[in-house]
Amino acid sequence: MLKSTAAMLLLLISSSPLLAEDMPAPVNAGAIKWGPAPSFLPAGAKIAVIAGDPSKQGMFVLRLDMPKNYAIAAHNHPTSEYVTVISGDFHIGMGDKLDKAKGIHLTRGGFGVAPARMNHYAWTTSRTIVQVHGEGPFAITYVNKADDPSNKPSQ
């Protein structure tokens, strides 16, 4: 039985459309290359793309490093967003307006899902790193257009 299970697993892996040469190289946390977050997120965060390309069709994995007291106003995405807390204190809530009384506090190892088109918001109470994965292309729509940082003049 064990041999047939191993053979089936090998067959599935070898027939997978994701071939070894398409897979991203393994990386330890210290080797991750961080850069400033895009303008559609509030200033102060850093981002690292771990796998895939969030701007294109297909799966992606990225990490977001946010300072203490960082907040992302209510928004939604056209596809589901899956978030795992790597470190820190991440709070997420569902609704049309950021309401710290209604969020859920996630700590290291915590996991949350924001289904496609569901309005949600987030904030931190300590420096926090989350890993986000989903289906690209990634897009964000703020509930209140005035909350979109990319609409604000740069300082």
CSV table of C-alpha atoms in Angstrom, one decimal:
chain,number,residue,atom,x,y,z
A,1,MET,CA,0.0,0.0,0.0
A,2,LEU,CA,2.8,2.4,0.9
A,3,LYS,CA,4.6,1.7,-2.4
A,4,SER,CA,1.4,2.4,-4.4
A,5,THR,CA,0.8,5.7,-2.5
A,6,ALA,CA,4.4,6.8,-3.2
A,7,ALA,CA,4.1,5.8,-6.8
A,8,MET,CA,0.8,7.8,-7.1
A,9,LEU,CA,2.4,10.8,-5.5
A,10,LEU,CA,5.4,10.6,-7.8
A,11,LEU,CA,3.1,10.4,-10.9
A,12,LEU,CA,1.1,13.4,-9.7
A,13,ILE,CA,4.2,15.5,-9.1
A,14,SER,CA,5.8,14.5,-12.5
A,15,SER,CA,2.7,15.3,-14.4
A,16,SER,CA,2.1,18.6,-12.7
A,17,PRO,CA,2.1,21.7,-14.9
A,18,LEU,CA,4.4,23.4,-12.4
A,19,LEU,CA,7.8,21.9,-13.3
A,20,ALA,CA,10.9,22.1,-11.1
A,21,GLU,CA,12.4,24.9,-13.3
A,22,ASP,CA,9.3,27.0,-12.7
A,23,MET,CA,9.4,26.8,-8.9
A,24,PRO,CA,10.9,29.6,-7.0
A,25,ALA,CA,14.2,28.9,-5.1
A,26,PRO,CA,13.8,28.2,-1.4
A,27,VAL,CA,14.7,31.2,0.7
A,28,ASN,CA,15.3,31.8,4.4
A,29,ALA,CA,13.8,34.8,6.1
A,30,GLY,CA,17.1,36.6,6.4
A,31,ALA,CA,17.6,36.5,2.6
A,32,ILE,CA,14.2,37.9,1.7
A,33,LYS,CA,14.6,41.1,-0.4
A,34,TRP,CA,12.3,43.9,1.0
A,35,GLY,CA,11.2,47.0,-0.8
A,36,PRO,CA,8.7,49.8,-0.1
A,37,ALA,CA,5.1,48.8,-0.3
A,38,PRO,CA,3.2,50.1,-3.4
A,39,SER,CA,1.4,53.4,-3.3
A,40,PHE,CA,-2.1,51.8,-2.9
A,41,LEU,CA,-1.0,50.9,0.7
A,42,PRO,CA,-0.4,53.4,3.5
A,43,ALA,CA,3.2,54.6,3.7
A,44,GLY,CA,5.6,52.9,6.2
A,45,ALA,CA,5.2,49.2,5.1
A,46,LYS,CA,7.7,47.1,3.3
A,47,ILE,CA,6.8,44.3,0.8
A,48,ALA,CA,8.6,41.2,-0.5
A,49,VAL,CA,7.3,39.0,-3.3
A,50,ILE,CA,8.1,35.4,-2.4
A,51,ALA,CA,6.6,33.6,-5.4
A,52,GLY,CA,4.7,34.4,-8.5
A,53,ASP,CA,3.9,37.9,-9.7
A,54,PRO,CA,0.9,39.6,-8.0
A,55,SER,CA,0.4,41.8,-11.1
A,56,LYS,CA,-0.2,38.8,-13.4
A,57,GLN,CA,-2.7,35.9,-13.6
A,58,GLY,CA,-1.7,33.0,-11.3
A,59,MET,CA,-0.9,32.3,-7.8
A,60,PHE,CA,1.4,34.6,-5.8
A,61,VAL,CA,2.9,34.7,-2.3
A,62,LEU,CA,4.1,37.9,-0.7
A,63,ARG,CA,5.0,39.2,2.7
A,64,LEU,CA,4.1,42.6,4.2
A,65,ASP,CA,6.1,44.1,7.0
A,66,MET,CA,4.1,46.7,8.8
A,67,PRO,CA,5.1,49.0,11.7
A,68,LYS,CA,3.3,49.3,15.0
A,69,ASN,CA,-0.1,51.1,14.7
A,70,TYR,CA,-0.3,50.6,10.9
A,71,ALA,CA,-3.8,50.5,9.5
A,72,ILE,CA,-5.4,49.6,6.2
A,73,ALA,CA,-8.8,51.1,5.7
A,74,ALA,CA,-11.8,49.1,4.6
A,75,HIS,CA,-11.3,47.6,1.2
A,76,ASN,CA,-11.9,44.5,-0.9
A,77,HIS,CA,-10.3,42.4,-3.6
A,78,PRO,CA,-11.7,40.6,-6.7
A,79,THR,CA,-10.2,37.3,-5.5
A,80,SER,CA,-9.9,35.8,-2.0
A,81,GLU,CA,-7.0,36.8,0.2
A,82,TYR,CA,-5.3,34.4,2.5
A,83,VAL,CA,-3.2,35.8,5.4
A,84,THR,CA,-0.9,34.0,7.8
A,85,VAL,CA,0.8,36.0,10.6
A,86,ILE,CA,4.5,35.4,10.7
A,87,SER,CA,5.2,37.7,13.6
A,88,GLY,CA,3.5,40.4,15.6
A,89,ASP,CA,-0.1,41.4,16.3
A,90,PHE,CA,-2.4,41.6,13.3
A,91,HIS,CA,-6.0,42.6,13.6
A,92,ILE,CA,-8.6,42.0,10.9
A,93,GLY,CA,-12.2,42.8,10.7
A,94,MET,CA,-15.0,42.6,8.2
A,95,GLY,CA,-17.1,45.6,7.3
A,96,ASP,CA,-17.3,48.9,5.4
A,97,LYS,CA,-15.4,51.0,8.0
A,98,LEU,CA,-12.3,50.2,10.2
A,99,ASP,CA,-13.8,49.5,13.6
A,100,LYS,CA,-11.2,48.4,16.2
A,101,ALA,CA,-14.0,47.2,18.5
A,102,LYS,CA,-15.0,44.5,16.0
A,103,GLY,CA,-11.7,43.1,14.7
A,104,ILE,CA,-10.2,39.7,15.5
A,105,HIS,CA,-6.6,39.7,17.0
A,106,LEU,CA,-4.3,37.2,15.3
A,107,THR,CA,-0.9,36.4,16.6
A,108,ARG,CA,2.1,34.4,15.3
A,109,GLY,CA,0.8,31.5,13.3
A,110,GLY,CA,-2.7,32.9,13.1
A,111,PHE,CA,-4.6,32.6,9.8
A,112,GLY,CA,-7.4,34.5,8.2
A,113,VAL,CA,-9.3,34.6,4.9
A,114,ALA,CA,-11.0,37.6,3.3
A,115,PRO,CA,-13.3,36.1,0.6
A,116,ALA,CA,-13.5,37.8,-2.8
A,117,ARG,CA,-15.3,41.1,-2.8
A,118,MET,CA,-15.9,41.1,1.0
A,119,ASN,CA,-15.1,44.4,2.6
A,120,HIS,CA,-12.4,44.1,5.3
A,121,TYR,CA,-9.8,46.1,7.1
A,122,ALA,CA,-6.7,45.5,9.2
A,123,TRP,CA,-4.4,47.1,11.7
A,124,THR,CA,-1.4,46.3,13.9
A,125,THR,CA,-0.5,46.9,17.5
A,126,SER,CA,3.1,45.9,17.1
A,127,ARG,CA,5.5,45.5,14.3
A,128,THR,CA,3.9,42.8,12.2
A,129,ILE,CA,4.8,40.6,9.3
A,130,VAL,CA,2.1,38.7,7.4
A,131,GLN,CA,2.3,36.4,4.5
A,132,VAL,CA,-0.4,36.9,1.9
A,133,HIS,CA,-1.2,34.5,-0.9
A,134,GLY,CA,-3.9,34.4,-3.5
A,135,GLU,CA,-4.7,34.5,-7.2
A,136,GLY,CA,-3.5,37.3,-9.3
A,137,PRO,CA,-3.7,39.8,-10.6
A,138,PHE,CA,-3.9,41.5,-7.2
A,139,ALA,CA,-6.2,44.5,-7.0
A,140,ILE,CA,-7.5,46.5,-4.1
A,141,THR,CA,-10.6,48.7,-4.0
A,142,TYR,CA,-11.1,51.0,-1.0
A,143,VAL,CA,-14.7,51.3,0.2
A,144,ASN,CA,-14.2,55.1,0.7
A,145,LYS,CA,-12.1,56.4,-2.2
A,146,ALA,CA,-10.7,59.1,0.1
A,147,ASP,CA,-8.9,56.3,2.1
A,148,ASP,CA,-6.9,55.2,-1.0
A,149,PRO,CA,-3.3,56.3,-0.3
A,150,SER,CA,-2.6,56.4,-4.0
A,151,ASN,CA,-5.1,59.3,-4.3
A,152,LYS,CA,-3.3,61.5,-1.8
A,153,PRO,CA,-0.6,63.9,-2.9
A,154,SER,CA,2.9,62.7,-2.1
A,155,GLN,CA,4.8,64.5,0.6
